[in-house]
CSV table of N, CA and C in Angstrom, one decimal:
chain,number,residue,atom,x,y,z
A,1,UNK,N,-109.6,-4.9,113.7
A,1,UNK,CA,-109.3,-4.4,115.0
A,1,UNK,C,-110.6,-4.5,115.9
A,2,UNK,N,-110.5,-4.9,117.1
A,2,UNK,CA,-111.6,-4.9,118.0
A,2,UNK,C,-111.4,-3.9,119.2
A,3,UNK,N,-112.4,-3.2,119.5
A,3,UNK,CA,-112.4,-2.2,120.5
A,3,UNK,C,-113.6,-2.4,121.5
A,4,UNK,N,-113.3,-2.7,122.7
A,4,UNK,CA,-114.3,-2.9,123.7
A,4,UNK,C,-114.5,-1.6,124.5
A,5,UNK,N,-115.8,-1.2,124.6
A,5,UNK,CA,-116.1,0.0,125.4
A,5,UNK,C,-116.7,-0.5,126.8
A,6,UNK,N,-115.9,-0.2,127.8
A,6,UNK,CA,-116.3,-0.7,129.1
A,6,UNK,C,-116.3,0.5,130.1
A,7,UNK,N,-117.0,0.4,131.2
A,7,UNK,CA,-117.0,1.5,132.2
A,7,UNK,C,-118.1,1.2,133.2
A,8,UNK,N,-118.3,2.2,134.0
A,8,UNK,CA,-119.4,2.1,135.0
A,8,UNK,C,-120.7,2.3,134.4
A,9,UNK,N,-121.8,1.8,135.1
A,9,UNK,CA,-123.1,2.0,134.6
A,9,UNK,C,-123.4,3.5,134.4
A,10,UNK,N,-124.2,3.8,133.4
A,10,UNK,CA,-124.6,5.2,133.1
A,10,UNK,C,-123.5,6.2,132.9
A,11,UNK,N,-122.4,5.7,132.3
A,11,UNK,CA,-121.2,6.6,132.1
A,11,UNK,C,-121.1,7.0,130.6
A,12,UNK,N,-122.1,6.6,129.8
A,12,UNK,CA,-122.1,7.1,128.4
A,12,UNK,C,-121.5,6.1,127.4
A,13,UNK,N,-121.3,4.8,127.8
A,13,UNK,CA,-120.7,3.8,126.9
A,13,UNK,C,-121.6,3.6,125.6
A,14,UNK,N,-122.9,3.5,125.8
A,14,UNK,CA,-123.8,3.2,124.6
A,14,UNK,C,-123.9,4.5,123.8
A,15,UNK,N,-123.9,5.6,124.4
A,15,UNK,CA,-123.9,6.9,123.6
A,15,UNK,C,-122.7,7.0,122.7
A,16,UNK,N,-121.5,6.7,123.3
A,16,UNK,CA,-120.3,6.7,122.5
A,16,UNK,C,-120.3,5.6,121.4
A,17,UNK,N,-120.8,4.4,121.7
A,17,UNK,CA,-121.0,3.4,120.7
A,17,UNK,C,-121.9,3.9,119.6
A,18,UNK,N,-123.0,4.5,119.9
A,18,UNK,CA,-123.9,5.0,118.8
A,18,UNK,C,-123.2,6.1,118.0
A,19,UNK,N,-122.4,6.9,118.6
A,19,UNK,CA,-121.7,8.0,117.8
A,19,UNK,C,-120.6,7.4,116.9
A,20,UNK,N,-120.0,6.4,117.4
A,20,UNK,CA,-118.9,5.7,116.5
A,20,UNK,C,-119.4,4.9,115.4
A,21,UNK,N,-120.5,4.2,115.7
A,21,UNK,CA,-121.0,3.2,114.7
A,21,UNK,C,-122.3,3.7,113.9
A,22,UNK,N,-122.9,4.7,114.4
A,22,UNK,CA,-124.2,5.1,113.7
A,22,UNK,C,-125.3,4.2,114.0
A,23,UNK,N,-125.2,3.3,114.9
A,23,UNK,CA,-126.2,2.4,115.3
A,23,UNK,C,-127.4,3.1,116.0
A,24,UNK,N,-128.5,2.4,116.0
A,24,UNK,CA,-129.7,2.9,116.7
A,24,UNK,C,-130.1,2.1,117.9
A,25,UNK,N,-129.1,1.6,118.6
A,25,UNK,CA,-129.4,0.8,119.8
A,25,UNK,C,-130.0,1.7,120.9
A,26,UNK,N,-130.8,1.1,121.7
A,26,UNK,CA,-131.4,1.9,122.8
A,26,UNK,C,-130.5,2.2,123.9
A,27,UNK,N,-130.4,3.4,124.3
A,27,UNK,CA,-129.5,3.7,125.5
A,27,UNK,C,-130.2,3.2,126.7
A,28,UNK,N,-129.4,2.6,127.6
A,28,UNK,CA,-130.0,2.1,128.8
A,28,UNK,C,-130.7,0.7,128.7
A,29,UNK,N,-130.4,0.0,127.5
A,29,UNK,CA,-131.1,-1.2,127.3
A,29,UNK,C,-130.6,-2.4,128.1
A,30,UNK,N,-129.5,-2.1,128.9
A,30,UNK,CA,-129.0,-3.2,129.8
A,30,UNK,C,-129.9,-3.3,131.0
A,31,UNK,N,-130.8,-2.4,131.3
A,31,UNK,CA,-131.5,-2.4,132.5
A,31,UNK,C,-132.5,-3.6,132.7
A,32,UNK,N,-132.8,-4.3,131.6
A,32,UNK,CA,-133.6,-5.4,131.6
A,32,UNK,C,-132.9,-6.7,132.1
A,33,UNK,N,-131.7,-6.6,132.5
A,33,UNK,CA,-131.0,-7.7,133.0
A,33,UNK,C,-130.2,-8.5,131.9
A,34,UNK,N,-130.4,-8.1,130.7
A,34,UNK,CA,-129.7,-8.7,129.6
A,34,UNK,C,-128.2,-8.4,129.7
A,35,UNK,N,-127.3,-9.3,129.3
A,35,UNK,CA,-125.9,-9.1,129.3
A,35,UNK,C,-125.3,-9.3,127.9
A,36,UNK,N,-126.1,-9.2,126.9
A,36,UNK,CA,-125.6,-9.4,125.5
A,36,UNK,C,-124.9,-8.0,125.1
A,37,UNK,N,-123.8,-8.1,124.5
A,37,UNK,CA,-123.1,-6.9,124.1
A,37,UNK,C,-123.6,-6.4,122.7
A,38,UNK,N,-123.6,-5.1,122.6
A,38,UNK,CA,-123.9,-4.5,121.3
A,38,UNK,C,-122.7,-4.6,120.4
A,39,UNK,N,-122.8,-5.0,119.2
A,39,UNK,CA,-121.6,-5.1,118.3
A,39,UNK,C,-121.9,-4.3,117.0
A,40,UNK,N,-120.9,-3.4,116.7
A,40,UNK,CA,-121.0,-2.7,115.5
A,40,UNK,C,-119.7,-2.7,114.7
A,41,UNK,N,-119.7,-2.8,113.4
A,41,UNK,CA,-118.5,-2.9,112.6
A,41,UNK,C,-118.5,-1.7,111.6
A,42,UNK,N,-117.4,-0.9,111.6
A,42,UNK,CA,-117.3,0.3,110.8
A,42,UNK,C,-116.1,0.1,109.9
A,43,UNK,N,-116.4,0.3,108.6
A,43,UNK,CA,-115.3,0.2,107.6
A,43,UNK,C,-114.5,1.6,107.6
A,44,UNK,N,-113.2,1.5,107.6
A,44,UNK,CA,-112.4,2.7,107.6
A,44,UNK,C,-112.0,3.1,106.2
A,45,UNK,N,-112.5,4.3,105.8
A,45,UNK,CA,-112.1,4.8,104.4
A,45,UNK,C,-110.6,5.1,104.3
A,46,UNK,N,-110.0,4.8,103.2
A,46,UNK,CA,-108.6,5.0,103.0
A,46,UNK,C,-108.3,5.4,101.6
A,47,UNK,N,-107.9,6.6,101.3
A,47,UNK,CA,-107.7,7.1,100.0
A,47,UNK,C,-106.6,6.3,99.3
A,48,UNK,N,-105.6,5.8,100.1
A,48,UNK,CA,-104.5,5.0,99.5
A,48,UNK,C,-105.0,3.7,98.9
A,49,UNK,N,-106.0,3.1,99.6
A,49,UNK,CA,-106.6,1.8,99.1
A,49,UNK,C,-107.3,2.1,97.8
A,50,UNK,N,-108.1,3.2,97.8
A,50,UNK,CA,-108.8,3.6,96.5
A,50,UNK,C,-107.8,3.8,95.4
A,51,UNK,N,-106.7,4.5,95.6
A,51,UNK,CA,-105.7,4.7,94.6
A,51,UNK,C,-105.1,3.4,94.1
A,52,UNK,N,-104.8,2.5,95.0
A,52,UNK,CA,-104.3,1.2,94.6
A,52,UNK,C,-105.3,0.4,93.8
A,53,UNK,N,-106.5,0.4,94.2
A,53,UNK,CA,-107.6,-0.3,93.5
A,53,UNK,C,-107.8,0.3,92.1
A,54,UNK,N,-107.6,1.6,91.9
A,54,UNK,CA,-107.8,2.2,90.6
A,54,UNK,C,-106.7,1.7,89.7
A,55,UNK,N,-105.5,1.5,90.2
A,55,UNK,CA,-104.4,1.1,89.3
A,55,UNK,C,-104.3,-0.5,89.2
A,56,UNK,N,-104.9,-1.2,90.1
A,56,UNK,CA,-104.9,-2.7,90.1
A,56,UNK,C,-106.3,-3.2,90.3
A,57,UNK,N,-107.2,-3.0,89.3
A,57,UNK,CA,-108.6,-3.3,89.5
A,57,UNK,C,-108.9,-4.8,89.7
A,58,UNK,N,-108.0,-5.6,89.2
A,58,UNK,CA,-108.2,-7.1,89.4
A,58,UNK,C,-108.0,-7.5,90.8
A,59,UNK,N,-107.3,-6.7,91.6
A,59,UNK,CA,-107.0,-7.1,93.0
A,59,UNK,C,-108.3,-6.9,93.8
A,60,UNK,N,-108.5,-7.7,94.8
A,60,UNK,CA,-109.6,-7.6,95.7
A,60,UNK,C,-109.4,-6.4,96.6
A,61,UNK,N,-110.4,-5.6,96.8
A,61,UNK,CA,-110.4,-4.4,97.6
A,61,UNK,C,-111.1,-4.7,99.0
A,62,UNK,N,-110.3,-4.8,100.0
A,62,UNK,CA,-110.8,-5.1,101.4
A,62,UNK,C,-110.4,-4.0,102.3
A,63,UNK,N,-111.3,-3.1,102.6
A,63,UNK,CA,-111.0,-2.0,103.5
A,63,UNK,C,-110.8,-2.5,105.0
A,64,UNK,N,-110.0,-1.7,105.7
A,64,UNK,CA,-109.8,-2.0,107.1
A,64,UNK,C,-111.2,-1.8,107.8
A,65,UNK,N,-111.4,-2.5,108.9
A,65,UNK,CA,-112.6,-2.4,109.7
A,65,UNK,C,-112.3,-2.4,111.2
A,66,UNK,N,-113.2,-1.7,111.9
A,66,UNK,CA,-113.1,-1.7,113.4
A,66,UNK,C,-114.4,-2.2,113.9
A,67,UNK,N,-114.2,-3.2,114.8
A,67,UNK,CA,-115.4,-3.8,115.5
A,67,UNK,C,-115.5,-3.2,116.9
A,68,UNK,N,-116.6,-2.5,117.1
A,68,UNK,CA,-116.8,-1.9,118.4
A,68,UNK,C,-117.7,-2.8,119.2
A,69,UNK,N,-117.4,-3.0,120.5
A,69,UNK,CA,-118.2,-3.9,121.3
A,69,UNK,C,-118.6,-3.1,122.6
A,70,UNK,N,-119.9,-2.8,122.7
A,70,UNK,CA,-120.4,-2.1,123.9
A,70,UNK,C,-120.9,-3.1,124.9
A,71,UNK,N,-120.1,-3.1,126.0
A,71,UNK,CA,-120.4,-4.1,127.1
A,71,UNK,C,-121.3,-3.4,128.2
A,72,UNK,N,-122.0,-4.3,129.0
A,72,UNK,CA,-122.8,-3.8,130.1
A,72,UNK,C,-121.9,-3.1,131.1
A,73,UNK,N,-122.4,-2.2,131.9
A,73,UNK,CA,-121.7,-1.5,132.9
A,73,UNK,C,-121.1,-2.4,134.0
A,74,UNK,N,-119.9,-2.2,134.4
A,74,UNK,CA,-119.3,-3.0,135.4
A,74,UNK,C,-119.5,-2.3,136.8
A,75,UNK,N,-120.1,-3.0,137.7
A,75,UNK,CA,-120.4,-2.4,139.0
A,75,UNK,C,-119.3,-3.0,139.9
A,76,UNK,N,-118.9,-2.2,140.9
A,76,UNK,CA,-117.9,-2.6,141.8
A,76,UNK,C,-118.3,-3.8,142.6
A,77,UNK,N,-117.5,-4.8,142.6
A,77,UNK,CA,-117.7,-6.0,143.4
A,77,UNK,C,-118.5,-7.1,142.8
A,78,UNK,N,-118.9,-6.9,141.5
A,78,UNK,CA,-119.7,-7.9,140.8
A,78,UNK,C,-118.7,-8.8,139.9
A,79,UNK,N,-118.5,-10.0,140.3
A,79,UNK,CA,-117.6,-10.9,139.5
A,79,UNK,C,-118.2,-11.4,138.2
A,80,UNK,N,-119.5,-11.4,138.1
A,80,UNK,CA,-120.2,-11.8,136.9
A,80,UNK,C,-119.8,-11.0,135.7
A,81,UNK,N,-119.5,-9.7,135.9
A,81,UNK,CA,-119.2,-8.8,134.9
A,81,UNK,C,-117.9,-9.2,134.2
A,82,UNK,N,-117.0,-9.8,134.9
A,82,UNK,CA,-115.7,-10.2,134.4
A,82,UNK,C,-115.9,-11.4,133.4
A,83,UNK,N,-116.9,-12.2,133.5
A,83,UNK,CA,-117.2,-13.3,132.6
A,83,UNK,C,-117.5,-12.8,131.2
A,84,UNK,N,-118.1,-11.6,131.1
A,84,UNK,CA,-118.4,-11.1,129.7
A,84,UNK,C,-117.1,-10.8,128.9
A,85,UNK,N,-116.1,-10.4,129.6
A,85,UNK,CA,-114.8,-10.1,128.9
A,85,UNK,C,-114.2,-11.4,128.2
A,86,UNK,N,-114.4,-12.5,128.8
A,86,UNK,CA,-113.8,-13.8,128.3
A,86,UNK,C,-114.6,-14.4,127.2
A,87,UNK,N,-115.8,-13.9,126.9
A,87,UNK,CA,-116.7,-14.5,125.9
A,87,UNK,C,-116.3,-14.0,124.5
């Protein structure tokens, strides 16, 4: 699953990203003009998967994962920001 975090500049997107992923990215790192997204992947623990893997150890155990994408702030009237969504 992919989740994009978008919003206005300085609205807490990177802070939320850090809380969800445990990443140590710098808050406000977009200010240098860079438009590269921060990406973090979090594995989702599932007791049901652990139970199945205990009973079927030969089966490959692949936990669910969520990919969080922290995008630069979207400012009103800037069409360049929309290009980031299509990449």
